[in-house]
Coordinates of N, CA, C and O in Angstrom, one line a residue:
G1 N 131.5 111.5 98.5 CA 131.0 112.5 99.3 C 130.8 112.0 100.8 O 131.0 110.8 101.0
R2 N 130.5 112.9 101.6 CA 130.3 112.5 103.0 C 129.1 111.7 103.2 O 128.0 112.0 102.6
G3 N 129.2 110.6 104.0 CA 128.0 109.8 104.3 C 127.8 108.7 103.2 O 126.9 107.9 103.4
E4 N 128.5 108.7 102.1 CA 128.3 107.7 101.1 C 129.3 106.5 101.4 O 130.4 106.7 101.9
Y5 N 128.9 105.4 101.0 CA 129.8 104.2 101.0 C 129.6 103.4 99.7 O 128.6 103.5 99.1
Y6 N 130.6 102.7 99.4 CA 130.5 102.0 98.1 C 130.3 100.5 98.4 O 130.8 99.9 99.3
A7 N 129.5 99.9 97.5 CA 129.2 98.5 97.6 C 130.3 97.6 97.1 O 131.2 98.1 96.4
P8 N 130.4 96.4 97.6 CA 131.5 95.5 97.1 C 131.3 95.3 95.6 O 130.2 95.5 95.0
P9 N 132.3 94.8 94.9 CA 132.1 94.5 93.4 C 131.0 93.6 93.2 O 130.8 92.6 93.9
P10 N 130.2 93.8 92.1 CA 129.1 92.9 91.8 C 129.5 91.5 91.3 O 130.6 91.3 90.8
L11 N 128.6 90.6 91.5 CA 128.9 89.2 91.0 C 128.6 89.2 89.5 O 128.0 90.1 89.0
P12 N 129.2 88.2 88.8 CA 128.9 88.2 87.4 C 127.4 88.2 87.1 O 126.7 87.4 87.6
G13 N 127.0 89.1 86.2 CA 125.6 89.1 85.8 C 124.7 89.9 86.7 O 123.5 90.1 86.4
Q14 N 125.3 90.4 87.8 CA 124.5 91.2 88.8 C 124.5 92.6 88.4 O 125.6 93.2 88.1
V15 N 123.3 93.3 88.5 CA 123.3 94.7 88.2 C 123.2 95.4 89.5 O 122.3 95.1 90.4
T16 N 124.1 96.4 89.8 CA 124.1 97.1 91.0 C 124.2 98.6 90.8 O 124.6 99.0 89.7
K17 N 123.8 99.4 91.8 CA 124.0 100.8 91.7 C 125.5 101.1 92.1 O 126.1 100.4 92.8
E18 N 126.0 102.2 91.6 CA 127.4 102.6 91.9 C 127.6 103.0 93.3 O 128.5 102.6 94.0
V19 N 126.6 103.8 93.8 CA 126.7 104.3 95.2 C 125.5 103.8 95.9 O 124.4 103.9 95.5
C20 N 125.7 103.2 97.1 CA 124.6 102.7 97.9 C 123.9 103.9 98.6 O 124.4 105.0 98.6
M21 N 122.8 103.6 99.3 CA 122.1 104.6 100.0 C 122.9 105.1 101.2 O 123.8 104.5 101.7
F22 N 122.6 106.3 101.7 CA 123.2 106.9 102.9 C 122.8 106.0 104.0 O 121.8 105.4 104.1
P23 N 123.7 105.8 105.0 CA 123.4 105.0 106.2 C 122.1 105.4 106.9 O 121.3 104.5 107.3
I24 N 121.7 106.7 106.9 CA 120.5 107.1 107.6 C 119.3 106.6 106.8 O 118.3 106.3 107.4
E25 N 119.4 106.6 105.5 CA 118.3 106.1 104.6 C 118.1 104.6 104.9 O 117.0 104.1 104.9
R26 N 119.2 103.9 105.1 CA 119.0 102.4 105.5 C 118.4 102.2 106.8 O 117.5 101.3 107.0
V27 N 118.7 103.1 107.8 CA 118.1 103.0 109.1 C 116.6 103.3 109.0 O 115.8 102.6 109.6
V28 N 116.2 104.3 108.2 CA 114.8 104.6 108.0 C 114.1 103.5 107.3 O 113.0 103.1 107.7
E29 N 114.7 102.9 106.3 CA 114.1 101.7 105.6 C 113.9 100.6 106.6 O 112.8 99.9 106.5
M30 N 114.9 100.3 107.4 CA 114.7 99.2 108.4 C 113.6 99.5 109.4 O 112.9 98.6 109.8
L31 N 113.6 100.8 109.8 CA 112.5 101.2 110.8 C 111.1 101.0 110.2 O 110.2 100.5 110.8
L32 N 111.0 101.4 108.9 CA 109.7 101.3 108.3 C 109.3 99.8 108.1 O 108.2 99.4 108.2
G33 N 110.3 99.0 107.8 CA 110.1 97.6 107.7 C 109.6 97.0 109.0 O 108.7 96.2 109.1
G34 N 110.2 97.4 110.1 CA 109.8 96.9 111.4 C 108.4 97.4 111.8 O 107.6 96.6 112.4
L35 N 108.1 98.6 111.5 CA 106.8 99.2 111.8 C 105.8 98.5 111.0 O 104.7 98.2 111.4
G36 N 106.1 98.2 109.7 CA 105.2 97.4 108.9 C 104.9 96.0 109.4 O 103.8 95.6 109.3
M37 N 105.9 95.4 109.9 CA 105.7 94.1 110.5 C 104.9 94.1 111.7 O 104.0 93.3 112.0
G38 N 105.1 95.2 112.5 CA 104.2 95.4 113.7 C 102.8 95.6 113.3 O 101.8 95.1 113.9
F39 N 102.6 96.4 112.2 CA 101.2 96.6 111.7 C 100.6 95.3 111.2 O 99.4 95.0 111.5
A40 N 101.4 94.4 110.6 CA 100.9 93.2 110.1 C 100.4 92.3 111.3 O 99.4 91.7 111.2
W41 N 101.2 92.2 112.4 CA 100.8 91.4 113.5 C 99.6 92.0 114.2 O 98.7 91.2 114.6
C42 N 99.5 93.3 114.3 CA 98.3 93.9 114.9 C 97.1 93.6 114.1 O 96.0 93.3 114.6
F43 N 97.2 93.7 112.8 CA 96.1 93.4 111.9 C 95.7 92.0 112.0 O 94.5 91.7 112.0
F44 N 96.6 91.1 112.1 CA 96.3 89.7 112.2 C 95.6 89.4 113.5 O 94.5 88.8 113.5
F45 N 96.1 89.9 114.6 CA 95.5 89.6 115.9 C 94.1 90.3 116.1 O 93.2 89.8 116.7
G46 N 94.0 91.5 115.5 CA 92.8 92.2 115.5 C 91.7 91.4 114.7 O 90.5 91.3 115.1
S47 N 92.1 90.9 113.5 CA 91.2 90.1 112.7 C 90.8 88.8 113.4 O 89.7 88.4 113.3
Q48 N 91.8 88.2 114.1 CA 91.5 87.0 114.9 C 90.4 87.3 116.0 O 89.5 86.5 116.1
W49 N 90.6 88.4 116.6 CA 89.7 88.8 117.7 C 88.3 89.0 117.1 O 87.3 88.6 117.6
F50 N 88.3 89.8 115.9 CA 87.0 90.1 115.3 C 86.3 88.8 114.8 O 85.0 88.7 115.1
V51 N 87.0 87.9 114.2 CA 86.3 86.7 113.7 C 85.8 85.8 114.9 O 84.7 85.3 114.9
A52 N 86.6 85.8 116.0 CA 86.2 85.0 117.2 C 85.0 85.7 117.8 O 84.1 84.9 118.3
M53 N 84.9 87.0 117.8 CA 83.8 87.6 118.5 C 82.5 87.5 117.7 O 81.4 87.5 118.2
T54 N 82.6 87.2 116.4 CA 81.4 87.0 115.6 C 80.7 85.7 115.9 O 79.5 85.5 115.7
G55 N 81.5 84.7 116.4 CA 80.9 83.4 116.7 C 80.7 82.5 115.5 O 80.0 81.5 115.7
V56 N 81.2 82.9 114.4 CA 81.0 82.1 113.2 C 81.6 80.7 113.3 O 81.0 79.7 112.9
C57 N 82.7 80.6 114.0 CA 83.4 79.3 114.1 C 83.2 78.5 115.4 O 83.8 77.5 115.6
G58 N 82.3 79.0 116.2 CA 82.1 78.4 117.5 C 83.3 78.4 118.3 O 84.0 79.4 118.5
I59 N 83.6 77.2 118.9 CA 84.8 77.1 119.8 C 85.9 76.3 119.1 O 87.0 76.1 119.8
D60 N 85.8 75.9 117.9 CA 86.8 75.1 117.2 C 88.0 76.0 116.8 O 87.8 76.9 116.0
E61 N 89.1 75.8 117.4 CA 90.3 76.6 117.1 C 90.8 76.5 115.6 O 91.2 77.4 115.0
T62 N 90.7 75.3 115.1 CA 91.1 75.1 113.7 C 90.3 75.9 112.7 O 90.8 76.5 111.8
Q63 N 88.9 75.8 112.9 CA 88.1 76.6 112.0 C 88.3 78.1 112.2 O 88.3 78.8 111.2
L64 N 88.6 78.5 113.4 CA 88.9 79.9 113.6 C 90.2 80.4 112.9 O 90.2 81.4 112.2
Q65 N 91.2 79.5 112.9 CA 92.5 79.9 112.2 C 92.3 79.9 110.7 O 92.8 80.8 110.0
V66 N 91.5 79.0 110.2 CA 91.2 78.9 108.7 C 90.4 80.2 108.3 O 90.7 80.8 107.3
A67 N 89.4 80.5 109.1 CA 88.6 81.7 108.8 C 89.4 83.0 108.9 O 89.2 83.8 108.0
V68 N 90.3 83.1 109.8 CA 91.1 84.3 109.9 C 92.1 84.3 108.8 O 92.2 85.4 108.1
A69 N 92.7 83.2 108.4 CA 93.6 83.2 107.3 C 92.9 83.6 106.0 O 93.5 84.4 105.2
M70 N 91.7 83.0 105.8 CA 91.0 83.3 104.5 C 90.6 84.8 104.5 O 90.7 85.5 103.5
S71 N 90.0 85.3 105.6 CA 89.5 86.7 105.6 C 90.6 87.7 105.5 O 90.5 88.6 104.7
V72 N 91.7 87.5 106.2 CA 92.8 88.4 106.1 C 93.5 88.4 104.7 O 93.8 89.4 104.2
S73 N 93.6 87.2 104.1 CA 94.2 87.1 102.8 C 93.3 87.8 101.8 O 93.8 88.5 100.9
V74 N 92.0 87.6 101.8 CA 91.1 88.2 100.9 C 91.1 89.7 101.0 O 91.2 90.4 100.0
V75 N 91.1 90.2 102.2 CA 91.1 91.7 102.4 C 92.4 92.2 102.0 O 92.5 93.3 101.3
S76 N 93.5 91.6 102.3 CA 94.9 92.1 101.9 C 95.1 92.0 100.4 O 95.6 93.0 99.8
F77 N 94.6 91.0 99.7 CA 94.8 90.9 98.3 C 93.9 92.0 97.6 O 94.4 92.6 96.7
A78 N 92.7 92.2 98.1 CA 91.9 93.3 97.5 C 92.6 94.7 97.7 O 92.6 95.5 96.8
W79 N 93.1 94.9 98.9 CA 93.8 96.2 99.2 C 95.1 96.3 98.3 O 95.3 97.4 97.8
I80 N 95.8 95.3 98.2 CA 97.0 95.3 97.3 C 96.6 95.6 95.9 O 97.3 96.4 95.2
F81 N 95.5 95.0 95.4 CA 95.0 95.2 94.1 C 94.7 96.7 93.9 O 95.0 97.3 92.9
L82 N 94.0 97.3 94.8 CA 93.6 98.7 94.7 C 94.8 99.6 94.8 O 94.9 100.6 94.0
L83 N 95.8 99.3 95.6 CA 97.0 100.1 95.7 C 97.8 100.0 94.4 O 98.4 101.0 94.0
D84 N 97.8 98.8 93.8 CA 98.5 98.6 92.5 C 97.8 99.5 91.4 O 98.5 100.1 90.6
K85 N 96.5 99.6 91.4 CA 95.8 100.4 90.5 C 96.1 101.9 90.7 O 96.3 102.7 89.7
V86 N 96.2 102.3 91.9 CA 96.6 103.7 92.2 C 98.0 104.0 91.8 O 98.3 105.0 91.2
A87 N 98.9 103.0 92.0 CA 100.3 103.2 91.6 C 100.4 103.3 90.1 O 101.2 104.1 89.6
D88 N 99.6 102.5 89.4 CA 99.6 102.5 87.9 C 99.1 103.9 87.4 O 99.6 104.4 86.4
A89 N 98.1 104.4 88.1 CA 97.6 105.7 87.7 C 98.6 106.8 87.9 O 98.6 107.8 87.1
L90 N 99.4 106.7 88.9 CA 100.4 107.7 89.2 C 101.7 107.5 88.5 O 102.6 108.4 88.6
Q91 N 101.9 106.4 87.8 CA 103.2 106.1 87.3 C 103.8 107.1 86.3 O 105.0 107.4 86.4
G92 N 103.0 107.7 85.5 CA 103.6 108.6 84.5 C 103.8 110.0 85.0 O 104.4 110.9 84.4
N93 N 103.3 110.3 86.2 CA 103.4 111.7 86.8 C 104.7 111.8 87.6 O 104.8 111.2 88.7
D94 N 105.6 112.7 87.2 CA 106.9 112.9 87.9 C 106.7 113.6 89.2 O 107.4 113.4 90.2
E95 N 105.6 114.4 89.4 CA 105.4 115.2 90.6 C 105.0 114.3 91.7 O 105.1 114.6 92.9
D96 N 104.4 113.1 91.4 CA 103.9 112.2 92.5 C 104.8 111.0 92.8 O 104.3 110.0 93.2
E97 N 106.1 111.2 92.6 CA 107.0 110.1 92.9 C 107.0 109.7 94.3 O 107.0 108.5 94.6
E98 N 106.9 110.6 95.3 CA 106.8 110.3 96.7 C 105.6 109.6 97.0 O 105.5 108.6 97.8
V99 N 104.5 110.0 96.4 CA 103.2 109.3 96.7 C 103.2 107.9 96.1 O 102.8 107.0 96.8
T100 N 103.8 107.7 94.9 CA 103.9 106.4 94.3 C 104.8 105.5 95.2 O 104.5 104.4 95.5
A101 N 105.9 106.1 95.8 CA 106.7 105.3 96.7 C 106.0 104.9 97.9 O 106.1 103.8 98.4
D102 N 105.1 105.8 98.4 CA 104.3 105.5 99.6 C 103.3 104.4 99.3 O 103.0 103.5 100.1
V103 N 102.7 104.5 98.1 CA 101.7 103.4 97.7 C 102.4 102.1 97.7 O 101.9 101.1 98.1
H104 N 103.6 102.0 97.1 CA 104.3 100.8 97.0 C 104.7 100.2 98.4 O 104.7 99.0 98.6
L105 N 105.1 101.2 99.3 CA 105.4 100.8 100.7 C 104.2 100.2 101.3 O 104.3 99.1 102.0
Q106 N 103.0 100.8 101.2 CA 101.8 100.2 101.7 C 101.5 98.8 101.2 O 101.0 97.9 101.9
A107 N 101.7 98.7 99.9 CA 101.4 97.4 99.3 C 102.4 96.3 99.9 O 102.0 95.2 100.1
R108 N 103.7 96.7 100.1 CA 104.6 95.7 100.7 C 104.2 95.4 102.1 O 104.3 94.2 102.5
M109 N 103.7 96.3 102.9 CA 103.2 96.0 104.2 C 102.0 95.1 104.2 O 101.9 94.2 105.0
R110 N 101.1 95.3 103.3 CA 100.0 94.3 103.2 C 100.5 93.0 102.7 O 99.9 91.9 103.1
G111 N 101.5 92.9 101.9 CA 102.1 91.6 101.5 C 102.7 90.9 102.7 O 102.7 89.6 102.7
K112 N 103.2 91.6 103.6 CA 103.8 90.9 104.8 C 102.6 90.3 105.6 O 102.9 89.2 106.2
I113 N 101.5 90.9 105.6 CA 100.3 90.2 106.3 C 100.0 88.9 105.6 O 99.8 87.9 106.3
V114 N 100.0 88.9 104.3 CA 99.6 87.6 103.6 C 100.8 86.7 103.8 O 100.5 85.4 103.9
G115 N 102.0 87.1 103.8 CA 103.1 86.2 104.0 C 103.1 85.5 105.4 O 103.8 84.6 105.6
R116 N 102.4 86.1 106.3 CA 102.3 85.5 107.6 C 101.7 84.1 107.6 O 101.9 83.2 108.4
F117 N 100.8 83.9 106.6 CA 100.1 82.6 106.5 C 100.8 81.7 105.7 O 100.6 80.9 105.0

């Protein structure tokens, strides 16, 4: 059909779909990935600012970076855990496929934050 393109032949043992996504769907996916990365950087620098403003680490840059890494990782892991529980609760419901996809997208965005460290 119009707008469809076919993937190259699969490698031995590789499972692929017969028809790849529409090009516009790929553009949207890349845009969402870029926005998610922007969110991750904003969250990181906002967290760094917040930890620095509390004065917990004094003026030591190394302690500040460790405190930021630990706090952002703990918050992100907790958020991913909650999103996973929500996705599991919605798994059997066919009506909520879009909501489940959005929950998985949010979890991937939080994973990018953790991947920063």
